[in-house]
Amino acid sequence: MADGGGRKLLVEVSNARNLMPKDGQGTASAYAIVDFDGQRRRTKTKLRDLNPQWDERLEFFVHDPESMTSETLEINVYNDKKTGKKGTFLGKVKISGSSFAKSGSETLIYYPLEKRSVFSQIKGEIGLKVWYEDEAPPAAATDAAAPVAPKPENAAATDEKKTEEKEKPAEEKKPEEKAAEEEKKAALADAKPDEAKPKEEKPAPATDTTVLPPPSPAPAASPAKRPANSGFTDLEVRPPSSDRVTSSYDLVDRAPYLFVRFLRAKRDPSTDRSIFAKAVIGSHTVRTKAVKCTDWDQVFAFHKASLNSTALDVSVWEETEEKKEDGTTVTGEVSLGSISFDLQEVPKRAPQDSPLAPQWYNLEGPAEELTGNDVMLAVWVGTQVDEAFQEAWQSDSGGLIVHTRSKAYLSPKLWYLRLTVIQTQDLRLPASSSDLKARELYVKAQLGGQVFKTGRVSLGSAASSANPSWNEDLVFVAAEPFDPFLTVGVEDVATGQQVGQTRVPLSSIHRRLDDRAEPPSRWLNLCGDEARPYAGRVHVRVCLEGGYHVLDEAAHAASDVRAASKQLSKPAIGLLEVGVRGASNLIPMKVAKDGTSGSTDAYVVLKYGPKWARTRTILDQFNPRWNEQYAWDVFDPCTVLTVAVFDNTRFKPSEPSRDAKIGKVRIRLSTLDTNRVYMNTYPLIMIHPTGAKKTGELELAIRFTCFSFLSLIQAYTTPMLPRMHYVHPLGPAQQDILRHTAVRIVSARLARSEPPLGPEVVQHMLDTDAHAWSMRRSKANWFRVIGCLSGVAGLARWAHGVRTWAHPPTTALVHVLLTAMVLCPHMILPTAFVYLFLVLTWKYRGRARGPEGIDARLSHVDGVGPDEVDEELDGYPSGRTAETVRARYDRLRALAGRAQVLLGDVAAQGERIGALMAWRDPRATGIFAAVCLLAAMVCYVVPFKILVLCTGYYHLRHPRFRGDMPPAPFNFFRRLPSLADRII
């Protein structure tokens, strides 16, 4: 808690709707109990009201503001039995601390009441406002000696006293209300010991066990300071008191590095020349920057596997300048001394220890007059978990080049901005358009580079008195930080002139979380040119839709489905940890000018949810080892982690500015067992103009830790997307446009980061070409459909074999089974479900043992020709010759023609079924009506069991009792009319 300031959490319990009757009289007397961080508050009881209105504000003290995001606010609603005991359960709500709003941005949200167990009968929802306020530290708190430990207890007692005073009525309380109050006081007394304890005294939860042990017995990283390359941002790093499972780099190998920190040097103060230091280990030579103040504070990290010497030589040099007779200046270097370290004697340091303190070392000068110089440095052996690793010059990743460093990125927070154009009034058109008899206007809105227009509305001849109306919605994608203004203008179609425009500040736009209340509408004055400072006004309704999830990924590879508003977020159900261990057998991506050799500078990008992680670039290696570990919170198990490998070309100005793609892996979290470590190698495959090519293999370690198994199972029963996607759905075409807009926004924002994440990387990770035409994808999807129908086809072949007596014993058993089903129909469903259970149990042995990556055979990369691959890699517009484009177009027409015929055949079957009732063919419909009447009479006379049994026996009759021609019902159905003969 900074400077003694405090934080309060305020919960306003507004009302509840449609509660479940629990008192036996069709109603309920509801009250709510709110628990947060060991503190409990209770609302008043609303007697016999299924829609109670409380409007009570409850206050809680936040003991540790830094760990508030890991806390949970729980609201339980009960029916008051007036017996002094806790009443019947009516529902509960759990709200994660990460979704608490700051004071000033709170809003009323209705949460559906959840069940306490599977058998609970719960319905309804409760309206809440939850926000927090930071209090300024009091003036007396400046004294450092003042005790601060009793403050939480005093604050909690004050809050309890305030709550009791609010609940105390003016008249005498009833005995049953007194009993309820006594229960509340007892609960508060039980909670006080927990409140008085500091957060650090809470026992740490036991970490989840894994199937595979950690590969290294080195101690875990200190949770107080997480390594920078762990991929965490300030929004995601949890404090030591958090109950989250912290990453300890147990999924990757600890790579040893030799660290050398140069701090400063001591020399003759009479000189002001620049000095620098050198470190030499075999063939590795590095130098610090040249400074005059003798302070460097630079760290160098040498990968021990690449060292070819057992000694570290450190020397300090002074830059000299000498003027020649011709006036030119020649710079030189003078050694101030050196010192040598034996690598066998260098101490080892674990990150849990404090950083190694630098020491002064005497330099041995080359001459007597240069002795007496000292250098302060520290030398130790650590791993990539060391906090100095990120700021160090790294021997395996190009030193301090910014484009080769590992970084974590956050996608910009995206919102849908909905502009509803209602109507305009008092329009004053430009004078140049006054001679037009008929005018058409439309409204154009612009947000950044997004421009949308409404439909055209004709004014007619009396334009001065017309008030055109549209009632159209224009939906934009807005990214935080928002653009300052939304520009709205009215334009004349005929002349192309602007009637007027206005600007709406995005900071004043209403934020809507659900569909229960429409945002307020407003009238905006339109400004024209200098002759028309007032050009009319436009009536609009504008809001930021916080109830939608802005789609920026392909639907089949979505990694985040949460609503845009933070207040609608639910607590995380698990933690995903990914260790990028290394890659092997990478192909050369850069070819030398002579064509005899090549190189690959590989790095890995991981994307899950809004967080992106990028490993450091390992230069010029075909078998790089990164050994970096990252973690993400998981909110939905049916999401996908995307990992891709790229070749870095941006760190060399002479190379192309687009990083080359090496391969991609997708892993669906629902295929992972919880609390288990998977260490697998995934093939990397890319489509090249010459065909599919294996570009290497990627080794990953993955662990999905589940916080609550019940929450994990419950997630499978909830809708995939937020509620607004179902009550007010967006059209498919509109979703596609908004998704591509969101991708452009994310690409532009990440490209402006340092180091930048190139647009080609972002677009490849987000699958922007998922909807592009590809003959290979079409074939792959076709064979997927065939694979899905293979089971149905196999069942049909088996049924045909039974009907034709291909295997008489099987047909005889089917007769027995048919007889048993008809005579004992109540055993049909139990038998079917038991059979399915046994089949699923039997197939459990053959389940996949680990997450699967890209499947080359499923992708159908071997069944396409060079021309089809070239067509897939061709961009928009096509860059091929006219003859090539014509041939591909003809081939596409032929394929579309076959698909068209298939769709026509499917539609004809459905139209024939409809023709039975439509009397399009009176004779056919008359025959069907007569058959229906005859069937009704037969079914009335003959018992149903006998009818089914006879029908089954007739269908399974021996082939010698069957003819070769199709049966009469089949012929009758084929002769029914369809609508195909009415199409041109």
Coordinates of N, CA, C and O in Angstrom, one line a residue, residues 257-321:
Y257 N 24.9 -19.6 -18.4 CA 25.5 -18.4 -19.1 C 26.5 -17.8 -18.1 O 26.4 -17.9 -16.9
L258 N 27.6 -17.3 -18.7 CA 28.6 -16.6 -17.9 C 28.3 -15.1 -18.0 O 28.3 -14.5 -19.1
F259 N 28.0 -14.5 -16.8 CA 27.6 -13.1 -16.8 C 28.8 -12.3 -16.3 O 29.5 -12.7 -15.3
V260 N 29.0 -11.2 -17.0 CA 30.1 -10.2 -16.6 C 29.4 -8.8 -16.5 O 28.9 -8.3 -17.6
R261 N 29.4 -8.2 -15.3 CA 28.8 -6.9 -15.2 C 30.0 -5.9 -14.9 O 30.7 -6.0 -13.9
F262 N 30.1 -4.9 -15.8 CA 31.1 -3.9 -15.7 C 30.4 -2.7 -15.1 O 29.4 -2.2 -15.6
L263 N 30.9 -2.2 -13.9 CA 30.2 -1.1 -13.3 C 31.0 0.2 -13.5 O 30.5 1.1 -14.1
R264 N 32.2 0.3 -13.0 CA 33.0 1.5 -13.1 C 34.5 1.2 -13.0 O 34.9 0.0 -12.7
A265 N 35.3 2.2 -13.3 CA 36.8 2.0 -13.2 C 37.3 3.2 -12.4 O 36.7 4.3 -12.3
K266 N 38.5 3.0 -11.8 CA 39.2 4.1 -11.1 C 40.6 4.3 -11.8 O 41.3 3.4 -12.0
R267 N 40.9 5.6 -12.1 CA 42.1 5.9 -12.8 C 42.6 7.2 -12.4 O 42.0 7.9 -11.4
D268 N 43.6 7.7 -13.1 CA 44.2 9.0 -12.8 C 43.1 10.1 -13.0 O 42.6 10.3 -14.1
P269 N 42.8 10.9 -12.0 CA 41.7 11.9 -12.2 C 42.1 13.1 -13.0 O 41.3 14.0 -13.4
S270 N 43.4 13.2 -13.3 CA 43.9 14.4 -14.1 C 43.5 14.3 -15.6 O 43.7 15.3 -16.3
T271 N 43.2 13.2 -16.1 CA 42.9 13.0 -17.5 C 41.4 12.9 -17.7 O 40.6 12.5 -16.8
D272 N 40.9 13.4 -18.8 CA 39.5 13.4 -19.2 C 39.2 12.6 -20.4 O 38.2 12.8 -21.1
R273 N 40.1 11.7 -20.7 CA 39.9 10.9 -21.9 C 38.8 9.8 -21.7 O 38.6 9.3 -20.5
S274 N 38.2 9.3 -22.7 CA 37.2 8.3 -22.7 C 37.9 6.9 -22.5 O 38.9 6.7 -23.1
I275 N 37.3 6.1 -21.7 CA 37.8 4.8 -21.4 C 36.7 3.7 -21.7 O 35.5 4.0 -21.7
F276 N 37.1 2.5 -21.9 CA 36.2 1.4 -22.2 C 36.9 0.1 -21.7 O 38.1 0.1 -21.4
A277 N 36.1 -0.9 -21.5 CA 36.6 -2.2 -21.0 C 36.3 -3.2 -22.1 O 35.3 -3.2 -22.8
K278 N 37.2 -4.2 -22.1 CA 37.1 -5.4 -23.0 C 37.0 -6.7 -22.2 O 37.6 -6.8 -21.1
A279 N 36.2 -7.6 -22.7 CA 36.2 -9.0 -22.1 C 36.5 -9.9 -23.3 O 35.8 -9.9 -24.3
V280 N 37.4 -10.8 -23.1 CA 37.9 -11.8 -24.1 C 37.8 -13.2 -23.5 O 38.4 -13.4 -22.4
I281 N 37.1 -14.1 -24.2 CA 37.0 -15.5 -23.8 C 37.2 -16.3 -25.1 O 36.3 -16.4 -25.9
G282 N 38.4 -16.7 -25.3 CA 38.7 -17.4 -26.6 C 38.5 -16.6 -27.8 O 39.1 -15.5 -27.9
S283 N 37.6 -17.0 -28.6 CA 37.3 -16.2 -29.8 C 36.2 -15.2 -29.6 O 35.9 -14.4 -30.6
H284 N 35.6 -15.1 -28.4 CA 34.6 -14.1 -28.1 C 35.2 -12.8 -27.6 O 36.0 -12.9 -26.6
T285 N 35.0 -11.7 -28.2 CA 35.5 -10.4 -27.7 C 34.4 -9.4 -27.7 O 33.7 -9.2 -28.7
V286 N 34.2 -8.7 -26.5 CA 33.2 -7.7 -26.4 C 33.8 -6.5 -25.7 O 34.8 -6.6 -25.1
R287 N 33.2 -5.3 -25.9 CA 33.7 -4.1 -25.3 C 32.5 -3.3 -24.9 O 31.4 -3.3 -25.5
T288 N 32.7 -2.5 -23.8 CA 31.7 -1.6 -23.3 C 31.7 -0.3 -24.2 O 32.6 -0.1 -25.0
K289 N 30.8 0.5 -23.9 CA 30.8 1.8 -24.5 C 31.9 2.7 -23.9 O 32.3 2.5 -22.7
A290 N 32.4 3.6 -24.7 CA 33.5 4.5 -24.2 C 32.9 5.7 -23.5 O 32.0 6.4 -24.1
V291 N 33.2 5.9 -22.3 CA 32.7 7.0 -21.5 C 33.8 7.8 -20.8 O 34.9 7.3 -20.6
K292 N 33.5 9.0 -20.4 CA 34.5 9.8 -19.7 C 34.3 9.8 -18.2 O 35.2 10.1 -17.4
C293 N 33.0 9.4 -17.8 CA 32.7 9.4 -16.3 C 33.1 8.1 -15.7 O 32.8 8.0 -14.5
T294 N 33.6 7.2 -16.4 CA 34.1 5.9 -15.9 C 33.0 5.0 -15.4 O 33.2 4.0 -14.7
D295 N 31.7 5.3 -15.6 CA 30.6 4.5 -15.2 C 30.0 3.8 -16.5 O 29.5 4.5 -17.4
W296 N 30.0 2.5 -16.5 CA 29.4 1.8 -17.6 C 28.1 1.1 -17.3 O 27.1 1.3 -17.9
D297 N 28.1 0.3 -16.2 CA 26.9 -0.4 -15.8 C 26.3 -1.2 -17.0 O 25.2 -1.1 -17.4
Q298 N 27.1 -2.1 -17.6 CA 26.7 -3.0 -18.7 C 27.0 -4.4 -18.3 O 27.9 -4.7 -17.5
V299 N 26.1 -5.3 -18.8 CA 26.1 -6.7 -18.5 C 26.3 -7.5 -19.8 O 25.7 -7.1 -20.8
F300 N 27.2 -8.5 -19.8 CA 27.4 -9.3 -20.9 C 27.1 -10.8 -20.5 O 27.5 -11.2 -19.4
A301 N 26.4 -11.5 -21.4 CA 26.1 -12.9 -21.1 C 26.6 -13.8 -22.2 O 26.3 -13.6 -23.4
F302 N 27.5 -14.7 -21.8 CA 28.1 -15.6 -22.8 C 27.5 -17.0 -22.6 O 27.5 -17.5 -21.5
H303 N 27.0 -17.6 -23.7 CA 26.5 -18.9 -23.6 C 27.6 -19.9 -23.4 O 28.5 -20.0 -24.2
K304 N 27.6 -20.6 -22.3 CA 28.7 -21.5 -21.9 C 29.0 -22.6 -22.9 O 30.1 -23.0 -23.0
A305 N 27.9 -23.0 -23.6 CA 28.1 -24.1 -24.5 C 29.0 -23.7 -25.7 O 29.6 -24.6 -26.4
S306 N 29.0 -22.4 -26.0 CA 29.8 -21.9 -27.1 C 31.2 -21.4 -26.7 O 31.9 -20.9 -27.6
L307 N 31.6 -21.5 -25.4 CA 32.9 -21.0 -25.0 C 34.0 -22.0 -25.4 O 33.8 -23.2 -25.2
N308 N 35.1 -21.5 -25.9 CA 36.2 -22.3 -26.2 C 37.5 -22.0 -25.5 O 38.6 -22.1 -26.0
S309 N 37.3 -21.5 -24.3 CA 38.5 -21.2 -23.4 C 38.1 -21.3 -22.0 O 36.9 -21.3 -21.6
T310 N 39.0 -21.5 -21.1 CA 38.8 -21.7 -19.7 C 39.2 -20.4 -18.9 O 39.2 -20.5 -17.7
A311 N 39.5 -19.3 -19.6 CA 39.9 -18.1 -18.9 C 39.2 -16.9 -19.5 O 38.9 -16.9 -20.7
L312 N 38.8 -16.0 -18.6 CA 38.2 -14.7 -19.0 C 39.2 -13.6 -18.7 O 39.7 -13.4 -17.6
D313 N 39.5 -12.9 -19.8 CA 40.5 -11.8 -19.7 C 39.7 -10.5 -19.8 O 39.0 -10.2 -20.8
V314 N 39.9 -9.7 -18.8 CA 39.3 -8.3 -18.7 C 40.3 -7.3 -18.7 O 41.3 -7.4 -18.0
S315 N 40.2 -6.3 -19.6 CA 41.1 -5.2 -19.7 C 40.4 -3.9 -19.8 O 39.2 -3.8 -20.3
V316 N 41.1 -2.8 -19.4 CA 40.5 -1.4 -19.5 C 41.4 -0.6 -20.4 O 42.7 -0.7 -20.3
W317 N 40.8 0.1 -21.3 CA 41.6 0.9 -22.3 C 41.2 2.3 -22.3 O 40.0 2.7 -21.9
E318 N 42.1 3.2 -22.7 CA 41.9 4.6 -22.8 C 42.1 5.0 -24.2 O 43.0 4.6 -24.9
E319 N 41.1 5.8 -24.7 CA 41.2 6.3 -26.1 C 42.2 7.5 -26.1 O 42.1 8.4 -25.2
T320 N 43.0 7.6 -27.1 CA 44.0 8.7 -27.3 C 43.8 9.3 -28.6 O 43.3 8.7 -29.6
E321 N 44.2 10.5 -28.7 CA 44.2 11.3 -30.0 C 45.6 11.9 -30.2 O 46.2 12.5 -29.3

